[in-house]
GROMACS .gro file of C-alpha atoms in nm:
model
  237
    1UNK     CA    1  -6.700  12.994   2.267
    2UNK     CA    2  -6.481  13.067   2.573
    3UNK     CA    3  -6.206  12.965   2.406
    4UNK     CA    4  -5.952  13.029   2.715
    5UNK     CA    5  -6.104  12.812   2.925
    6UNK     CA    6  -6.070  12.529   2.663
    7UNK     CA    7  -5.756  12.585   2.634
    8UNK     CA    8  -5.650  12.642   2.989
    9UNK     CA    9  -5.803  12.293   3.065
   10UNK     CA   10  -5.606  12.141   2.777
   11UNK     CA   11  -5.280  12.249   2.901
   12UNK     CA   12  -5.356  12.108   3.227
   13UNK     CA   13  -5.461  11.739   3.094
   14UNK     CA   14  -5.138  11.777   2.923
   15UNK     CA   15  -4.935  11.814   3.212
   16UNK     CA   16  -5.122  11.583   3.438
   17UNK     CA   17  -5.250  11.309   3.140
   18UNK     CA   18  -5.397  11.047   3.457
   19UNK     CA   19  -5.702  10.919   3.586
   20UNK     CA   20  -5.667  11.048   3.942
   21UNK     CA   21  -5.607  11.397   3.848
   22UNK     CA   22  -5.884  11.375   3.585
   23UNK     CA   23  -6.178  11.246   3.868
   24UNK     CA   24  -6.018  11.520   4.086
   25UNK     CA   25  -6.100  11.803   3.816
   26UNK     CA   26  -6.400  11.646   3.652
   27UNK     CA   27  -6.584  11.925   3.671
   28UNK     CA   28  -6.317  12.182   3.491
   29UNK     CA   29  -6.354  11.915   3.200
   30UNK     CA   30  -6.705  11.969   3.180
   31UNK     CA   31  -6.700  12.312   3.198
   32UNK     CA   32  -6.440  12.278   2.898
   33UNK     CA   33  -6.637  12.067   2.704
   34UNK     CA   34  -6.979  12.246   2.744
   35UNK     CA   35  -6.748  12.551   2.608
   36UNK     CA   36  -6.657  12.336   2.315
   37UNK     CA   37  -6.962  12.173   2.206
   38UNK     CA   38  -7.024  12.575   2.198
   39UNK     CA   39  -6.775  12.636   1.939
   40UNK     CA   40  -6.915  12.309   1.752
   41UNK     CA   41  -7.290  12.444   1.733
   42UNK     CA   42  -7.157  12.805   1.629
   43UNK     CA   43  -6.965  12.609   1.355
   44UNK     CA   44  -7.251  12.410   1.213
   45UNK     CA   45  -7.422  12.727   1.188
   46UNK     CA   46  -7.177  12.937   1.028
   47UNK     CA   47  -7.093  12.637   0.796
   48UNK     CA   48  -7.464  12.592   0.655
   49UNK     CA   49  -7.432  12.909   0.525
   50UNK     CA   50  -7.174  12.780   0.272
   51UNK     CA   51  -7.276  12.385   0.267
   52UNK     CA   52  -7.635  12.363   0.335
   53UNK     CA   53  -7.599  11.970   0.352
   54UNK     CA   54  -7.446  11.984   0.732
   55UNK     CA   55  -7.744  12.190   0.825
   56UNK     CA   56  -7.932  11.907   1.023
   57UNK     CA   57  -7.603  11.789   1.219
   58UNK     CA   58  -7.643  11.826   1.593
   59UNK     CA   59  -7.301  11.876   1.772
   60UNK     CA   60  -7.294  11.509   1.922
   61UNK     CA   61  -7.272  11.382   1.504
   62UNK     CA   62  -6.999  11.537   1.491
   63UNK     CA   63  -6.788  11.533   1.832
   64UNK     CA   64  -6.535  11.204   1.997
   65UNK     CA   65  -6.512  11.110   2.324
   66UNK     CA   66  -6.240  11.225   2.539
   67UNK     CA   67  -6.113  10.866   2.617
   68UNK     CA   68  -5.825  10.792   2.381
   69UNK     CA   69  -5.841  10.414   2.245
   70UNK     CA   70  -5.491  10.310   2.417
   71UNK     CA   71  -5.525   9.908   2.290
   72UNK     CA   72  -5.255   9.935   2.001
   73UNK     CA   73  -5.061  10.274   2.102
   74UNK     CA   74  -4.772  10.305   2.268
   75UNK     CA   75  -4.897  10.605   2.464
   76UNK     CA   76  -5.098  10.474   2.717
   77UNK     CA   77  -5.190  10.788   2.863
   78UNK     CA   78  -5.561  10.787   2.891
   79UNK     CA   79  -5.729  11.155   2.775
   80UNK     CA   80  -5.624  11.312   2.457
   81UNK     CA   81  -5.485  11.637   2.446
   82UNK     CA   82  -5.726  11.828   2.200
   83UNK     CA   83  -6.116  11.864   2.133
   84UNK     CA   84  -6.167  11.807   1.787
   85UNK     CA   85  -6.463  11.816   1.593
   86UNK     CA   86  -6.566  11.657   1.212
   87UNK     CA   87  -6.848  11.792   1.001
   88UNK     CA   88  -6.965  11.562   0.769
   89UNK     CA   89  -7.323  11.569   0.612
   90UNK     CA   90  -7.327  11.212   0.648
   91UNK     CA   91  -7.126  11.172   1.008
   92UNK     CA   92  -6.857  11.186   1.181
   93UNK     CA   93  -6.806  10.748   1.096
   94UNK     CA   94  -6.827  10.815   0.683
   95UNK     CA   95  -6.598  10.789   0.465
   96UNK     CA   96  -6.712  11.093   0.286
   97UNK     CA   97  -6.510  11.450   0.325
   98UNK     CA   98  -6.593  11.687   0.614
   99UNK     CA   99  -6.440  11.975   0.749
  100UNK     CA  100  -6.237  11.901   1.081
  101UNK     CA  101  -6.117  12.141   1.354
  102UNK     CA  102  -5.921  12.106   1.638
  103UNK     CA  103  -5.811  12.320   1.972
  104UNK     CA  104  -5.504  12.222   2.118
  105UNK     CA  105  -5.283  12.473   2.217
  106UNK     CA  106  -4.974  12.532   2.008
  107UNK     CA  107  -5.132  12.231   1.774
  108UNK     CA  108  -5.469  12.375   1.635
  109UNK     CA  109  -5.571  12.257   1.332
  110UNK     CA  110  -5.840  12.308   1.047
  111UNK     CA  111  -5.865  12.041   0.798
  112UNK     CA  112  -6.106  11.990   0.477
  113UNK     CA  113  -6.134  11.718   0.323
  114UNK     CA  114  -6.143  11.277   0.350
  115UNK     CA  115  -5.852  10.991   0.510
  116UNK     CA  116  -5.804  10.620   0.511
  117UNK     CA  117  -6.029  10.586   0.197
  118UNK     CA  118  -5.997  10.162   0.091
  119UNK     CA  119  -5.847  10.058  -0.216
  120UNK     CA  120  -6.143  10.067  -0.453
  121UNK     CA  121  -6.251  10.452  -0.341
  122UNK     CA  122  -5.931  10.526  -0.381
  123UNK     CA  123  -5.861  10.431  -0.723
  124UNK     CA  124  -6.199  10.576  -0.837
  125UNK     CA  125  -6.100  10.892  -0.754
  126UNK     CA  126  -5.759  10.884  -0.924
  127UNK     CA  127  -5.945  10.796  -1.238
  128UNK     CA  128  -6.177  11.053  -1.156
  129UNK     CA  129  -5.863  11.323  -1.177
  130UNK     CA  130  -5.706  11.146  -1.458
  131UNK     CA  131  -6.025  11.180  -1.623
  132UNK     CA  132  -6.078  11.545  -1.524
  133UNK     CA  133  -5.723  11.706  -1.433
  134UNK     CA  134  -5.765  12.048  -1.622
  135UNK     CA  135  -6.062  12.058  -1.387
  136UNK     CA  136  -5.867  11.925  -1.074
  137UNK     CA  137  -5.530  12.121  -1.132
  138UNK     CA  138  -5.777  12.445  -1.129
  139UNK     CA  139  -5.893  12.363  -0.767
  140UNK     CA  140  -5.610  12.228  -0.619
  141UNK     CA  141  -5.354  12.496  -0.809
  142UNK     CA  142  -5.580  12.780  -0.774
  143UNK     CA  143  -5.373  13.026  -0.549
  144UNK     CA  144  -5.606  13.047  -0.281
  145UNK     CA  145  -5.567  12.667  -0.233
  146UNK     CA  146  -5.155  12.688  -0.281
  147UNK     CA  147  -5.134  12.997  -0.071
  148UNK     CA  148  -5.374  12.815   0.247
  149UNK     CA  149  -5.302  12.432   0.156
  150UNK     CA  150  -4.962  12.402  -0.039
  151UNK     CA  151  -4.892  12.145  -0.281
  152UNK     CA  152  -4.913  11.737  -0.255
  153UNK     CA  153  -4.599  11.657  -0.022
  154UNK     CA  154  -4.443  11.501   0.303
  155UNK     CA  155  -4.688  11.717   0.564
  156UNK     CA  156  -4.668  11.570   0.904
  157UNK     CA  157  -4.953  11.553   1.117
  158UNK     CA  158  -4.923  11.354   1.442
  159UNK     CA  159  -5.110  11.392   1.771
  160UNK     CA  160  -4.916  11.662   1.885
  161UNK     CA  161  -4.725  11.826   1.595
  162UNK     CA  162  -4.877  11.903   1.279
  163UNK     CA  163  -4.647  12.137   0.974
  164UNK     CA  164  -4.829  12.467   0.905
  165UNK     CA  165  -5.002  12.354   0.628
  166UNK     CA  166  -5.031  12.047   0.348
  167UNK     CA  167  -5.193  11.871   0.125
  168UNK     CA  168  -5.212  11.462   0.198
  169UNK     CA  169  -5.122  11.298   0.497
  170UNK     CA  170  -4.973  10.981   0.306
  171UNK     CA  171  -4.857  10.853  -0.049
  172UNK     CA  172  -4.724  10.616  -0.223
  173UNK     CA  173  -4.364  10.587  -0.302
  174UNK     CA  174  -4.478  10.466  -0.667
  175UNK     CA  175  -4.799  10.511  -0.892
  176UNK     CA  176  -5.058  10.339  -0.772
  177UNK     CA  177  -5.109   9.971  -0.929
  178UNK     CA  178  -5.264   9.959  -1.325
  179UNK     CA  179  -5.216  10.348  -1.319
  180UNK     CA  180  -4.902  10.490  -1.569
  181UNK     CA  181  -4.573  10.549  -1.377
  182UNK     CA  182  -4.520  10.853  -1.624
  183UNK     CA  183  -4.828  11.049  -1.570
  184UNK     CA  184  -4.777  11.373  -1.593
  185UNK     CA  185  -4.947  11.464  -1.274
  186UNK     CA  186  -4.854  11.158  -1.110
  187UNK     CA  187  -4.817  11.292  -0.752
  188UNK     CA  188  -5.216  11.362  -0.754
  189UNK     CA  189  -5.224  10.998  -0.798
  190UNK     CA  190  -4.996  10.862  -0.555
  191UNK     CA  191  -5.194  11.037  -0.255
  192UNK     CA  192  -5.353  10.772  -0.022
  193UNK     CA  193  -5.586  11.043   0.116
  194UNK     CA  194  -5.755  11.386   0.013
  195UNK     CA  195  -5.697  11.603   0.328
  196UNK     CA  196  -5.578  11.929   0.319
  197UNK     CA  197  -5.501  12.177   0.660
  198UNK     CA  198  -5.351  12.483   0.809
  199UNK     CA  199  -5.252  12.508   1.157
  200UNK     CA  200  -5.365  12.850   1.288
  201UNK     CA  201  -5.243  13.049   1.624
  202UNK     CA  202  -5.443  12.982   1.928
  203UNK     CA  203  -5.559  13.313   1.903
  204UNK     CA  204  -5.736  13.206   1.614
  205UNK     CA  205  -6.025  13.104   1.810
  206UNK     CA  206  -6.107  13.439   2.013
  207UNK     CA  207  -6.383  13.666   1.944
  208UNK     CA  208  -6.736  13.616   1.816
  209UNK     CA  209  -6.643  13.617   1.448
  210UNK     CA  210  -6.396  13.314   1.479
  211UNK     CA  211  -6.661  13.076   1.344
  212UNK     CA  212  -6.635  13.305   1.045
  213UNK     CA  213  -6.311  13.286   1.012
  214UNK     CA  214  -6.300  12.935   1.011
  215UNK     CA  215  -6.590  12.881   0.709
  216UNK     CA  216  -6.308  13.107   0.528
  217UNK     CA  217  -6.053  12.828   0.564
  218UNK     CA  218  -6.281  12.592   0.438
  219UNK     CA  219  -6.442  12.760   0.186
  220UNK     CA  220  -6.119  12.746   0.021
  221UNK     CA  221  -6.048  12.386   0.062
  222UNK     CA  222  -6.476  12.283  -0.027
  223UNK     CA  223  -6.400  12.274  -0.404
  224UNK     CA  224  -6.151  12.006  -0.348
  225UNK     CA  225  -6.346  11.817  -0.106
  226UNK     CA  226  -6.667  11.804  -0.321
  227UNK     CA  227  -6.492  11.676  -0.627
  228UNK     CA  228  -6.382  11.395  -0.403
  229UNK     CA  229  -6.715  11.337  -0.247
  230UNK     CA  230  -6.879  11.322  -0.624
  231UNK     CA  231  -6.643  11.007  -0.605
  232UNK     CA  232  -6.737  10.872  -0.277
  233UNK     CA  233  -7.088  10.952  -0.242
  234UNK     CA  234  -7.166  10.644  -0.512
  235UNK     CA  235  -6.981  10.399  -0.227
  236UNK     CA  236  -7.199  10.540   0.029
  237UNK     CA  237  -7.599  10.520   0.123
   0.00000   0.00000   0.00000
């Protein structure tokens, strides 16, 4: 993956985020995104070797269009500013955990894991940890996970800043509805998602063993993902 030229092109979109100077450079952005989709194939690859289940995905399953969706935003600027990519067994449009990665420079992210799961998911899988938190605290508090991942807290991830690491993009002030405010482990509970990232260097992405490099950041966060996915997979074809 020519990872410079991805990134190169990125800055530039940053700086000049309009139509005009995008149809002017179309064919840098190309060039960019052939690079990418790249990366993406070299990913599925080295991921299969670890999670045989994303071994049929072709890179288009699991890539977005450029275009950001401007109708509710208040940025109305009209290309994002990173190439991101989700690998999910069952596609990039399920609700079931993947693992995510994104080049934007200063802003690259690798993420494991399921968001913006409804209601009823949601409070399966609390009952699901409830019901098996000697087994959930081992994943989640296993020292790998703590040392890549942290703990449950108030991790920002927005567009264009993300914190170096966390565990949950959102959660509830309170426990969750019919669940006991006094849990012991409550703050498992009061997640509204199961996503967990690390923002790496953009360096991170150079070389021909960066695809291995990233199957070691998920690796670490799969454990946690498929215990969610046992979960999910009974909502989903």
């Amino acid at each position: 993956m020519n990872i410079n030229q991805i990134q190169d092109f990125l800055k530039q979109i940053a700086a000049n985020n309009n139509r005009e100077w995008f149809q002017a450079n179309r064919a840098a952005y190309d060039e960019a995104r052939q690079a990418f989709e790249q990366g993406v194939a070299e990913a599925i690859t080295e991921l299969s070797l670890i999670d045989t289940e994303v071994a049929h995905l072709t890179v288009r399953d699991c890539t977005y269009r450029f275009h950001r969706d401007t109708r509710f935003s208040p940025d109305k600027t009209p290309y994002k500013r990173h190439m991101g990519a989700f690998i999910c067994a069952k596609g990039k449009k399920s609700l079931r955990g993947g693992y995510y990665f994104q080049i934007q420079p200063g802003n690259n992210i690798i993420a494991v894991g399921s968001y913006f799961l409804p209601t009823n998911i949601l409070t399966s899988c609390r009952n699901e940890i409830m019901g098996n938190i000697d087994t959930w605290r081992s994943i989640v508090e296993s020292k790998a996970f703590l040392d890549t991942f942290g703990k449950p807290n108030k991790s920002q991830w927005t567009n264009d800043n993300a914190s170096e690491r966390g565990f949950g993009l959102t959660s509830l002030k309170k426990a969750p509805k019919d669940f006991p405010s006094n849990y012991e482990h409550i703050e498992y509970l009061r997640m509204k998602d199961y996503c967990c990232w690390v923002k790496v260097p953009d360096a991170f992405f150079e070389g021909e063993d960066w695809a291995k490099r990233f199957v070691s950041v998920c690796k670490i966060g799969k454990p946690m993902m498929d215990f969610m996915n046992s979960v999910i997979d009974d909502y989903e074809d």
